[in-house]
CSV table of C-alpha atoms in Angstrom, one decimal:
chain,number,residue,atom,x,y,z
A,10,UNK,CA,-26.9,-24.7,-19.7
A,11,UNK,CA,-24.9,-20.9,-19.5
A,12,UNK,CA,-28.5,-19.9,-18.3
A,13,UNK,CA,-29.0,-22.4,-15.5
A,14,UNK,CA,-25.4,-21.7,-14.4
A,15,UNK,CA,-26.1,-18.1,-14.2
A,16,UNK,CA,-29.6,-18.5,-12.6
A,17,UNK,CA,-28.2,-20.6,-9.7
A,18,UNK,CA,-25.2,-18.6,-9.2
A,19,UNK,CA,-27.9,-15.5,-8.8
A,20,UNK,CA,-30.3,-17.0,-6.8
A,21,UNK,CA,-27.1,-17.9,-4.2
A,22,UNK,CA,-26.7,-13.8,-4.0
A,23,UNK,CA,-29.9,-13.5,-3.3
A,24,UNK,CA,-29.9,-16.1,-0.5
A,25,UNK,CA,-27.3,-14.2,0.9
A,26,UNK,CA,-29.2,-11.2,0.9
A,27,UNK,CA,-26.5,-9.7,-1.9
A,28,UNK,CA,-28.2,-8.1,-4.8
A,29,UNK,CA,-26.1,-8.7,-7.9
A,30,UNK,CA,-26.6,-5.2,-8.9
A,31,UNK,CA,-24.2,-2.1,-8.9
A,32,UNK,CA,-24.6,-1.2,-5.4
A,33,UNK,CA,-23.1,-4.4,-4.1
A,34,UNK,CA,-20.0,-3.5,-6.5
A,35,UNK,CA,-20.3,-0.3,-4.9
A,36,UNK,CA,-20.5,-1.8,-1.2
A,37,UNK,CA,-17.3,-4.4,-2.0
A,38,UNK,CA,-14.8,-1.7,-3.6
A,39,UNK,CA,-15.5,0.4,-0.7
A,40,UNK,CA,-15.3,-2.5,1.8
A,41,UNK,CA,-11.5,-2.9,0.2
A,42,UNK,CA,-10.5,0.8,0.4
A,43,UNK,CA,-12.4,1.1,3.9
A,44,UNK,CA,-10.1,-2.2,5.5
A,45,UNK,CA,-6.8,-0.7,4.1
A,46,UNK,CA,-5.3,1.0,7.8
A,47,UNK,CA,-6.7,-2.3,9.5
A,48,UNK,CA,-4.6,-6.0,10.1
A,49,UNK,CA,-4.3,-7.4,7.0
A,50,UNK,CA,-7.1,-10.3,7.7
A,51,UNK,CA,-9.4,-8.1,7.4
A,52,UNK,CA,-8.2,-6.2,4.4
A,53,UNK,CA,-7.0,-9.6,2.8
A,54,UNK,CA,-11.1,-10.6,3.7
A,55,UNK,CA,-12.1,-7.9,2.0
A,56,UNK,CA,-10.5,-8.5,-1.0
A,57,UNK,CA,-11.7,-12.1,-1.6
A,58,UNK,CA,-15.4,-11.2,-1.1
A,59,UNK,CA,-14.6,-8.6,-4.0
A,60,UNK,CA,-13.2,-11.2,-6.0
A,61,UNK,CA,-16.0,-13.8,-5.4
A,62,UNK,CA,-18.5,-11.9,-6.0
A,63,UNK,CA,-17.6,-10.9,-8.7
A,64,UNK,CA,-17.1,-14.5,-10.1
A,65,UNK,CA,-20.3,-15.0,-8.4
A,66,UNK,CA,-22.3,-12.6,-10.8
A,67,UNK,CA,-20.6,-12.6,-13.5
A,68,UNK,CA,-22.2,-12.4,-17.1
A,69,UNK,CA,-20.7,-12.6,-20.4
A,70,UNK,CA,-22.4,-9.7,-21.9
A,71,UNK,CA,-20.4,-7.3,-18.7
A,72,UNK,CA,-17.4,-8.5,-19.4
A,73,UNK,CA,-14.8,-5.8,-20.7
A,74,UNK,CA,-11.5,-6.9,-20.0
A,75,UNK,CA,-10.3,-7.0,-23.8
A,76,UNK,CA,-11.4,-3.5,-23.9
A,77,UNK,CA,-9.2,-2.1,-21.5
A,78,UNK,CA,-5.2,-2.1,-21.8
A,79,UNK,CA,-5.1,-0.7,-18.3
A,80,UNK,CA,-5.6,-3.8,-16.9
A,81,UNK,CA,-3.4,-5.8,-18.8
A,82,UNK,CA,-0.6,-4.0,-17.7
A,83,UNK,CA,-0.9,-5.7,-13.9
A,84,UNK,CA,-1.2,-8.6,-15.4
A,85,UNK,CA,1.8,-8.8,-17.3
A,86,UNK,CA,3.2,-7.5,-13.9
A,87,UNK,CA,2.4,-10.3,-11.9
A,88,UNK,CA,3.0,-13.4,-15.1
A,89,UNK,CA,7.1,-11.3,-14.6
A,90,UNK,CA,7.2,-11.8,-11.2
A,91,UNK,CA,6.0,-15.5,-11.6
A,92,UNK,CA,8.6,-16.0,-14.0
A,93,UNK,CA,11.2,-14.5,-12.1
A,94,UNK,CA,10.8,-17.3,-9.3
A,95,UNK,CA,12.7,-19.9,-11.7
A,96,UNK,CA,15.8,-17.7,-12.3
A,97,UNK,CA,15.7,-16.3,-8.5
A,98,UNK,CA,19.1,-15.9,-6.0
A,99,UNK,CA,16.4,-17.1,-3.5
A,100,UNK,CA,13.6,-19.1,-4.5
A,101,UNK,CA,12.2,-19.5,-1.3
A,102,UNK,CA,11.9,-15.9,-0.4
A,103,UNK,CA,10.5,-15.3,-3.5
A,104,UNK,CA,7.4,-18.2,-3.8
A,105,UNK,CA,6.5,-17.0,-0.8
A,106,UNK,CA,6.6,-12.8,-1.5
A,107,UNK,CA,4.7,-13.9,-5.0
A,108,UNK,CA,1.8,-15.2,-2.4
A,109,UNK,CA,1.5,-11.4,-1.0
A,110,UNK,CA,1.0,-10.2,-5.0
A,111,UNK,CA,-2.0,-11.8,-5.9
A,112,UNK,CA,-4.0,-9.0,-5.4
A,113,UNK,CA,-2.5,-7.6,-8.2
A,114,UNK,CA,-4.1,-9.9,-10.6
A,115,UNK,CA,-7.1,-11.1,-9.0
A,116,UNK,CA,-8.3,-6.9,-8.6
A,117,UNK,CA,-7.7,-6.3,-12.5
A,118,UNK,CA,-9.2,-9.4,-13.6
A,119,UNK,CA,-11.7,-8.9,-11.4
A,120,UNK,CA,-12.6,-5.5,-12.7
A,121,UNK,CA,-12.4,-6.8,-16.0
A,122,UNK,CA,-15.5,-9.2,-15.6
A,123,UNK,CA,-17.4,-7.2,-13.7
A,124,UNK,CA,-20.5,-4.3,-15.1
A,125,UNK,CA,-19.7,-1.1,-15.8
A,126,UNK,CA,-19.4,1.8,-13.1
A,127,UNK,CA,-20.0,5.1,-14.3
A,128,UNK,CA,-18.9,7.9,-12.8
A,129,UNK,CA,-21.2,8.5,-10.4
A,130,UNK,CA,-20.8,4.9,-9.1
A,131,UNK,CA,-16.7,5.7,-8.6
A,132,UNK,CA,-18.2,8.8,-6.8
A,133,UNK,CA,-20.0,7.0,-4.4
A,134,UNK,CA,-16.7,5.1,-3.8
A,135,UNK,CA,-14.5,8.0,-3.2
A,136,UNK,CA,-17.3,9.3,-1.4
A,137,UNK,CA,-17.8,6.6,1.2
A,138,UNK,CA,-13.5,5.6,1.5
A,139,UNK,CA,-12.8,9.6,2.1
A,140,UNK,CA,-15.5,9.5,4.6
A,141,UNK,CA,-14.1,6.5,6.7
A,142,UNK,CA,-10.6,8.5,6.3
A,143,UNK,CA,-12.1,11.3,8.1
A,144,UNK,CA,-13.4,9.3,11.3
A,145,UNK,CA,-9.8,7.3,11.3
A,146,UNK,CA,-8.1,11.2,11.0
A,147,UNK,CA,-10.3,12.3,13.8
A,148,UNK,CA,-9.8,8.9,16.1
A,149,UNK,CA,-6.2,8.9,15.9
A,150,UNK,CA,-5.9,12.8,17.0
A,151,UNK,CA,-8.4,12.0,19.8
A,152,UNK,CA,-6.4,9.6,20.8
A,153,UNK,CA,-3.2,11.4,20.7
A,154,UNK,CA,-5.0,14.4,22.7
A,155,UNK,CA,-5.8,12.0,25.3
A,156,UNK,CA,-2.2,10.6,25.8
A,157,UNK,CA,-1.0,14.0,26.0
A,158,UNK,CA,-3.2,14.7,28.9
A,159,UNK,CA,-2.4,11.2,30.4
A,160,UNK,CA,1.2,12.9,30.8
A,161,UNK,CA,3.0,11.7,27.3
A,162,UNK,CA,5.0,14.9,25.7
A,163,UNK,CA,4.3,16.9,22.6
A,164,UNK,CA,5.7,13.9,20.2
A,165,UNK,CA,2.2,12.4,20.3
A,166,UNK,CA,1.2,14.6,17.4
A,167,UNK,CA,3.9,14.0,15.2
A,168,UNK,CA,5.8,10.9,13.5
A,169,UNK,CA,5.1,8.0,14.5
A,170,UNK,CA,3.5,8.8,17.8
A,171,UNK,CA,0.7,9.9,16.2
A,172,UNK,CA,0.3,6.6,14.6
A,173,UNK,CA,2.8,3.3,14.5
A,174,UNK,CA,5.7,3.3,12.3
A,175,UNK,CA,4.8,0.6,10.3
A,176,UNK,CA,1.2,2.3,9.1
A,177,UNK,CA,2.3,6.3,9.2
A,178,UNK,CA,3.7,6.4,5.6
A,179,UNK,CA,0.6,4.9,4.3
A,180,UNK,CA,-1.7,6.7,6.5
A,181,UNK,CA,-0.6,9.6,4.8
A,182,UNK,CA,-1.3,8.7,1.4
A,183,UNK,CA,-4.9,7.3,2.6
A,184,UNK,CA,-5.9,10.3,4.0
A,185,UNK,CA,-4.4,12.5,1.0
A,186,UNK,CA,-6.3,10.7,-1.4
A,187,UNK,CA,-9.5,11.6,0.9
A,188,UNK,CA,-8.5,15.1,1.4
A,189,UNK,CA,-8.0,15.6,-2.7
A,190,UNK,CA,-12.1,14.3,-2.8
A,191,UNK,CA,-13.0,17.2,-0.5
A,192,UNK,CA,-11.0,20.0,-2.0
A,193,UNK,CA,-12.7,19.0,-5.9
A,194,UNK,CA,-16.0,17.9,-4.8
A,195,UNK,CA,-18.4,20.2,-6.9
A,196,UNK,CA,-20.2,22.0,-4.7
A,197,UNK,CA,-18.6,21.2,-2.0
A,198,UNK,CA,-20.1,22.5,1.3
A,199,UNK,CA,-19.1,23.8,4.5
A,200,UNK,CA,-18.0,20.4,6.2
A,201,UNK,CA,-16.9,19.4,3.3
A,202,UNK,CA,-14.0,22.2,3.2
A,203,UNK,CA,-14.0,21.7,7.4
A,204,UNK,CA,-13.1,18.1,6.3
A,205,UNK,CA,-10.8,19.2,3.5
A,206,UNK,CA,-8.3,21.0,6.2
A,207,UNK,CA,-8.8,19.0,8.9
A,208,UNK,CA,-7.1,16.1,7.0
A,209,UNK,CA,-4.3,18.4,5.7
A,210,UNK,CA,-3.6,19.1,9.5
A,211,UNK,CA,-3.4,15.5,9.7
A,212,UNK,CA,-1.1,14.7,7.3
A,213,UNK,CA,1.0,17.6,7.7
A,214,UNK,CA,1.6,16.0,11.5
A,215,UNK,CA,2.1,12.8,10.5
A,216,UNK,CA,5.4,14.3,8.9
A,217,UNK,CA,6.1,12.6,5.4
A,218,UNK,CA,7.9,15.0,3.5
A,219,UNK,CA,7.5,13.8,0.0
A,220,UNK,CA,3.5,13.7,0.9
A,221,UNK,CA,3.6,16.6,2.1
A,222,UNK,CA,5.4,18.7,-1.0
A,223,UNK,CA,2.7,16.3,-3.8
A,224,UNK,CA,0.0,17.6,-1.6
A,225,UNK,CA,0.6,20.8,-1.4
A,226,UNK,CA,1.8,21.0,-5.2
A,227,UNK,CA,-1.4,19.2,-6.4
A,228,UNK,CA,-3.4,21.8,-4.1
A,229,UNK,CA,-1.7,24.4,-6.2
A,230,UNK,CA,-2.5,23.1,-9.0
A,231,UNK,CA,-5.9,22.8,-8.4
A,232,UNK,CA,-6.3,26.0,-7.7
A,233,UNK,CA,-4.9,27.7,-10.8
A,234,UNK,CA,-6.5,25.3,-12.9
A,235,UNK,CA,-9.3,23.5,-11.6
A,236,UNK,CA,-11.1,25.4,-9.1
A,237,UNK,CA,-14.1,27.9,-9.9
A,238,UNK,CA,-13.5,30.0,-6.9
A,239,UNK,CA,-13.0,33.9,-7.8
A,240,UNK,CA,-9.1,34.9,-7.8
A,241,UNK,CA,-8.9,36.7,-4.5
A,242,UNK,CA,-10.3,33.2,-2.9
A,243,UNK,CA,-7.8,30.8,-4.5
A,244,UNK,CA,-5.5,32.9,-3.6
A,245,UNK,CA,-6.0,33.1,0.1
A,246,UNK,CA,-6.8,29.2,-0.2
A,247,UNK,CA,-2.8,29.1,-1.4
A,248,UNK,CA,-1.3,31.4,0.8
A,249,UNK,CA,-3.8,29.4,4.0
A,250,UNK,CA,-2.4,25.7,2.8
A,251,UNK,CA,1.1,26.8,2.2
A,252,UNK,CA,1.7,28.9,5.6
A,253,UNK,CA,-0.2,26.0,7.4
A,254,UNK,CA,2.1,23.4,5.6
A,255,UNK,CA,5.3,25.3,6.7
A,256,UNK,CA,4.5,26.2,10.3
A,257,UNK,CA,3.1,22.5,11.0
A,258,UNK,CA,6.1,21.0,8.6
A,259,UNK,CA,8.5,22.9,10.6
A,260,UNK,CA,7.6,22.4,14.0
A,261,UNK,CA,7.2,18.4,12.5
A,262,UNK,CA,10.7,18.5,11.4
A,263,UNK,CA,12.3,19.6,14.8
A,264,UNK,CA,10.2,17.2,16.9
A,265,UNK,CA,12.0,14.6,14.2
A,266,UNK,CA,15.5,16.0,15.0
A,267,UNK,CA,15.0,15.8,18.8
A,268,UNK,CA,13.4,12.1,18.1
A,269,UNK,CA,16.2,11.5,16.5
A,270,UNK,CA,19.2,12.2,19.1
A,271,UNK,CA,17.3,10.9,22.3
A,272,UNK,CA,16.8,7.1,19.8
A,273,UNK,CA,19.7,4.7,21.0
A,274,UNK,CA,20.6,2.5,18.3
A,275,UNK,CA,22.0,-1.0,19.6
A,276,UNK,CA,25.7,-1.1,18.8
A,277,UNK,CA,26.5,2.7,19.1
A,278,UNK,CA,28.7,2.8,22.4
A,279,UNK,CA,27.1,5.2,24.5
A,280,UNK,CA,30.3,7.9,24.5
A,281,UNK,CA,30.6,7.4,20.9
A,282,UNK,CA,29.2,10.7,18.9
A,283,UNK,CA,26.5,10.5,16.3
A,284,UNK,CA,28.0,11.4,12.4
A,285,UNK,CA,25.7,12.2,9.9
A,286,UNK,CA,26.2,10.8,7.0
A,287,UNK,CA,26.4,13.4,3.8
A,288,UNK,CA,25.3,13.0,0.6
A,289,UNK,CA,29.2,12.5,-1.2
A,290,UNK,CA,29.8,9.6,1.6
A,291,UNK,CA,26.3,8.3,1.3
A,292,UNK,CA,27.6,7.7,-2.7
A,293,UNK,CA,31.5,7.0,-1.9
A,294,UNK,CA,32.3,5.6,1.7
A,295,UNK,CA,32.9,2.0,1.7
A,296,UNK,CA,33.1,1.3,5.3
A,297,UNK,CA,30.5,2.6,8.1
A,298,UNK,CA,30.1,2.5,11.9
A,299,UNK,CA,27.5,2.4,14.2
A,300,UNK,CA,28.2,5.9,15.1
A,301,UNK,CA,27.1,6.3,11.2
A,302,UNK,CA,23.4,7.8,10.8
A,303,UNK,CA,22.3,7.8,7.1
A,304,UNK,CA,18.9,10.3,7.0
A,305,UNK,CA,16.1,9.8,4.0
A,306,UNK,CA,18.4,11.2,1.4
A,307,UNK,CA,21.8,9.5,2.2
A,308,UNK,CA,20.3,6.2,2.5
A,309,UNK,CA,18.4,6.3,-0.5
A,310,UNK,CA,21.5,7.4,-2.3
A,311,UNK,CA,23.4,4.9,-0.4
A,312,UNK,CA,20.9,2.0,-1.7
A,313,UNK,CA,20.9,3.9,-5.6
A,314,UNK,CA,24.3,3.3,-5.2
A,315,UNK,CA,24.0,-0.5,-4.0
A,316,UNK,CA,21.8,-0.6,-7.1
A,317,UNK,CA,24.0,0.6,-9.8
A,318,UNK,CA,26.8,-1.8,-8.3
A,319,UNK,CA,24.3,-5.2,-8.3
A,320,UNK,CA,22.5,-4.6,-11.8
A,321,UNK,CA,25.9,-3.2,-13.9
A,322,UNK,CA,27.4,-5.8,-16.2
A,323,UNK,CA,25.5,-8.2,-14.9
A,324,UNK,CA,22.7,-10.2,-16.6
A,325,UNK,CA,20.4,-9.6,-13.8
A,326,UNK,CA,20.0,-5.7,-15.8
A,327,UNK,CA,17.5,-8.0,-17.9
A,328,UNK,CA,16.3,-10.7,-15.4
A,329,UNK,CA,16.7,-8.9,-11.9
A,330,UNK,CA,17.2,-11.1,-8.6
A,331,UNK,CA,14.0,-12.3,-8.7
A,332,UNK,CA,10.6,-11.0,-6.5
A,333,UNK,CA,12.1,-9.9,-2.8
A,334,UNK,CA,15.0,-11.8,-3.7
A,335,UNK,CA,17.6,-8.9,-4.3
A,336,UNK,CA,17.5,-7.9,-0.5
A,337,UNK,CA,19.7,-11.1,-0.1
A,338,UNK,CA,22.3,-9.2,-1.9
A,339,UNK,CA,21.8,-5.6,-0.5
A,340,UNK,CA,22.1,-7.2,2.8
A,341,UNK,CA,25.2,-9.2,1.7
A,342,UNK,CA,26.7,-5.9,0.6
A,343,UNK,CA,25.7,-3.8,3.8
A,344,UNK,CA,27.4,-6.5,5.6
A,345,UNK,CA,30.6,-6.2,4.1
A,346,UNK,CA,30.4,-2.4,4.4
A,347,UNK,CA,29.2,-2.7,8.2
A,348,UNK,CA,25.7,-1.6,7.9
A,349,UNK,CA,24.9,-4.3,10.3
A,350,UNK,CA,23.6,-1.8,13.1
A,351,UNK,CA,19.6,-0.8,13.8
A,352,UNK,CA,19.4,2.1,11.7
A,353,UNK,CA,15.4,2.7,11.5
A,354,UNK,CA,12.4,1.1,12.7
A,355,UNK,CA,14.8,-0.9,15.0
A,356,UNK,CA,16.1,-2.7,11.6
A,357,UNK,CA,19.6,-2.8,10.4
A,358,UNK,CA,20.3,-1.0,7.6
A,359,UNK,CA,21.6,-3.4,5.3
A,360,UNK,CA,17.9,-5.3,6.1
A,361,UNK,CA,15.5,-2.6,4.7
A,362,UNK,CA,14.7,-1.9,1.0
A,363,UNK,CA,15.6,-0.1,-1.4
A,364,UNK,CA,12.7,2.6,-0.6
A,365,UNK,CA,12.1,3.0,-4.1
A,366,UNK,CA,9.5,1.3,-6.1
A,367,UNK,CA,11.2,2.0,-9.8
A,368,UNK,CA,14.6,0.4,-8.2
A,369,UNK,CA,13.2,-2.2,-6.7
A,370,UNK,CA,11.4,-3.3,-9.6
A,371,UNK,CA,14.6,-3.1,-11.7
A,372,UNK,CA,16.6,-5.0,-8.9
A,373,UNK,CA,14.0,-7.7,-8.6
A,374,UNK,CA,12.3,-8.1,-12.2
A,375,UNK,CA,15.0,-6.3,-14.6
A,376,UNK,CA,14.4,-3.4,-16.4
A,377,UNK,CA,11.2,-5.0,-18.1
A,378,UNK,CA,9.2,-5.0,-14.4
A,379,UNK,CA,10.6,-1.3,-14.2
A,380,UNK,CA,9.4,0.0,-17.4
A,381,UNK,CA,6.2,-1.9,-16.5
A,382,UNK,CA,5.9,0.1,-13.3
A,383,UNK,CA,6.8,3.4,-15.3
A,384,UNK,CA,4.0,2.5,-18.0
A,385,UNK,CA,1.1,2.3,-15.6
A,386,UNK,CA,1.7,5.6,-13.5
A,387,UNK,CA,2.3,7.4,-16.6
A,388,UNK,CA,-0.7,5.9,-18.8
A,389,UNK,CA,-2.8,6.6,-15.2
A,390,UNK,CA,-1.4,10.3,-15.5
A,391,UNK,CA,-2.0,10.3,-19.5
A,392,UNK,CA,-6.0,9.4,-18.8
A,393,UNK,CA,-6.0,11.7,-16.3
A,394,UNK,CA,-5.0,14.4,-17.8
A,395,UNK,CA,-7.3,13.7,-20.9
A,396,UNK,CA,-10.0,13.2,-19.2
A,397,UNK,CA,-9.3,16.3,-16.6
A,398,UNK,CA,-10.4,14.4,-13.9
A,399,UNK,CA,-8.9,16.1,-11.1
A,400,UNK,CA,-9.0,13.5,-8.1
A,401,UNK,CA,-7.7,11.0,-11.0
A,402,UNK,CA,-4.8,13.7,-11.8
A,403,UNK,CA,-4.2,13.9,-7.8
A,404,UNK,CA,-3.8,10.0,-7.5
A,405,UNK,CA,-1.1,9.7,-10.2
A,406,UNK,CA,1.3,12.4,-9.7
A,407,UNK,CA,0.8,11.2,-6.1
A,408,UNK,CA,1.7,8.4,-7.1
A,409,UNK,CA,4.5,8.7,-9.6
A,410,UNK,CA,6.1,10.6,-6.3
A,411,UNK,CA,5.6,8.3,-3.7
A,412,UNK,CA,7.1,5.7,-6.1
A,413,UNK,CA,10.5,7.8,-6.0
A,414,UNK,CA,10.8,7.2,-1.8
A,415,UNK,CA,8.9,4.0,-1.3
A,416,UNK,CA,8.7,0.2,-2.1
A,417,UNK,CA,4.7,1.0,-2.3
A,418,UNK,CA,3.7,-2.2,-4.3
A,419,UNK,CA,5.9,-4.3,-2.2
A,420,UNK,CA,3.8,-4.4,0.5
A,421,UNK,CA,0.2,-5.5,0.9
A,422,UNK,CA,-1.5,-2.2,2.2
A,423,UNK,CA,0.1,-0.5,-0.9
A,424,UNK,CA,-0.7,-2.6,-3.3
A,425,UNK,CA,-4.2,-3.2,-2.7
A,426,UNK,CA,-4.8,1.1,-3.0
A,427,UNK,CA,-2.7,1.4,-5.6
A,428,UNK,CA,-4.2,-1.5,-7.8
A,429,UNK,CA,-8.1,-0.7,-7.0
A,430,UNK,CA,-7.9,3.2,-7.2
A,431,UNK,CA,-5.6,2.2,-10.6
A,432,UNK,CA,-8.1,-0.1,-12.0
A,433,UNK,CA,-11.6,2.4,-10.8
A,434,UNK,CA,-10.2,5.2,-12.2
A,435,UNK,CA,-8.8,3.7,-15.7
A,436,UNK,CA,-11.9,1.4,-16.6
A,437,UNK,CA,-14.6,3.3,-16.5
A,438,UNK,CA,-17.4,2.1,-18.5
A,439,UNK,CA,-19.3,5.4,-19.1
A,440,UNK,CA,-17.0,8.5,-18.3
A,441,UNK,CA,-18.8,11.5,-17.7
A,442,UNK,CA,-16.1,14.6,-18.4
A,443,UNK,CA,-16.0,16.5,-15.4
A,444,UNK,CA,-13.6,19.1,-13.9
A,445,UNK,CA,-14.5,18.5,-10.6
A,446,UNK,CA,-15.5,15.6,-8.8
């Protein structure tokens, strides 16, 4: 009976013209990676062809999910977050951000039924998604050159008007991940290092500084530990990334600071001037203005702050608010502290999140989803570093940083990277040691 069932199930593949081989595996993971800077149809598309066919052609004899704790640790993630729908402040926020999580459990359990890829199958991956990163990196500067011409100023090339707010941060990390495939490919050739600084450039524009500092940290790295270029060539390749970091970083962070002070927030009254926030008031004031602008650091102290207050003494330390459902009381407390105003992305502040993926774990799951969170980047980073895998090493530190400044698994485009990259690098069935890719 297993037979006939796995007989019709192949001879639908091959009806579809989908060989139920390792390039169709190959051709799906990429298809995932590939749709990440696109609408979320088409990366939410992706994903469910990945996971069907997979079911599709599965086999008991490739199945390998009780050999890897990797990608239990998901799992467990998203059984939390179910659970933490029944004791939520908001049920109905938090059904309906559980919906956005699947991913998260249907990627590892679909990894875990699938054949093996060895590692010159997760090369082929990295091989086609850094590709694709390259045409998108060279597409969005086109475009940007063009608007100059058209008469637009010199903030085309940076921020977000070199690419839309809501994508920029994540571009960034696409295109890093891509960039970190060129600088360890083994034998890398000519385009290849063309390719390699082209998408530094890139990122460097697109002005994320905690990107920016892992990037050029891992390139460091690389360098004194990983690369089999003579001394006198890895270290002009340091001294080249770092002076091209600072020049571009600078000229980034003044075209910020002018962005900045010609923004009008709604609410300000146009005589009123602008204070900065520090650090000290971030951390102590109770009441704010609209004349109040909190930068990157304040407001992330500001919502550590609004996360120490919510989670002490309070049962919710073990529980958390439930999934998305602590925002209803950040934006209770900005209220009452007047951080009603459009702060960024033409959001009040007391509306955005905690920009911190370890907090807003804690605050939504308890400490168990944090600790969760910690476990994977750090058993990511532990294989890694066993292994010496350098792209692997590249992906979780980039990660464990990221994770510091962003809500990265909160939202769809982050998740799915995260979770595939996670589950292609960590379940492996034949691992080949290799120092470079």
């Amino acid at each position: 009976m297993n037979n006939i069932q796995v007989y019709s199930r192949n001879t639908l593949l091959h009806r579809l013209g989908l060989p139920t081989g390792t390039k169709s595996v190959i051709f799906f993971i990429s298809l995932m990676l590939i749709t990440l800077p696109m609408a979320h149809v088409y990366n939410t598309l992706a994903v469910i062809l990945f996971v069907l066919f997979t079911v599709l052609s599965y086999q008991r004899a490739s199945m390998q999910i009780h050999r890897h704790a990797a990608l239990w640790l998901p799992i467990i993630l998203v059984g939390l977050m179910t659970a933490s729908v029944a004791g939520s402040v908001d049920t109905v926020v938090s059904f309906k951000a559980l919906s956005k999580e699947a991913p998260l459990l249907f990627i590892p359990l679909a990894f875990g039924i699938m054949r093996s890829l060895r590692y010159k199958h997760i090369n082929d991956i990295l091989r086609y998604y850094s590709s694709a990163m390259c045409l998108l990196a060279i597409y969005i500067t086109l475009r940007a050159v063009f608007r100059f011409f058209s008469g637009e100023g010199m903030h085309v090339f940076f921020l977000n008007g070199l690419a839309t707010l809501s994508i920029s941060l994540y571009l960034s990390v696409f295109l890093s991940l891509a960039m970190f495939y060129f600088l360890g490919k083994k034998n890398n050739t000519y385009w290849g290092k063309v390719a390699m600084y082209f998408l530094f450039f890139v990122i460097i524009l697109l002005s994320k500084k905690i990107i920016i500092i892992t990037d050029a940290l891992v390139v460091i790295v690389y360098y004194l530990f990983f690369s089999k270029d003579d001394r006198a060539n890895r270290v002009y390749s340091i001294l080249l990334f770092t002076v091209l970091a600072s020049a571009l970083a600078y000229y980034g962070n003044v075209s910020e600071i002018m962005e900045r002070e010609n923004e009008r927030r709604t609410g300000a009254p146009a005589t009123e001037t602008v204070h900065n926030i520090t650090l000290q008031e971030a951390w102590t004031k109770e009441s704010f203005s609209p004349a109040d602008y909190l930068n990157g650091y304040a407001f992330r102290l500001y919502q550590l702050r609004t996360a120490k207050e919510m989670l002490s003494g309070s049962s919710r330390m073990l529980s958390g608010y439930g999934i998305n459902a602590s925002s209803v009381e950040v934006k209770k407390r900005g209220e009452a502290r007047g951080l009603t105003y459009t702060g960024w992305a033409d959001q009040p502040y007391n509306t955005l999140n905690f920009h911190n993926q370890y907090i807003e774990a804690f605050s939504d799951l308890g400490i168990g989803g944090c600790l969760l969170i910690i476990a994977m980047v750090v058993y990511s980073l532990y294989n890694a570093v066993r292994r010496r895998y350098f792209i692997h090493i590249a992906f979780s530190v980039l990660m464990i940083s990221l994770f510091l400044t962003e809500s990265f698994l909160w939202r769809q485009k982050g998740l799915v990277f995260f979770t595939v990259f996670y589950c292609l690098f960590n379940t492996p069935g034949i691992f080949v040691k290799q120092n470079n890719v």
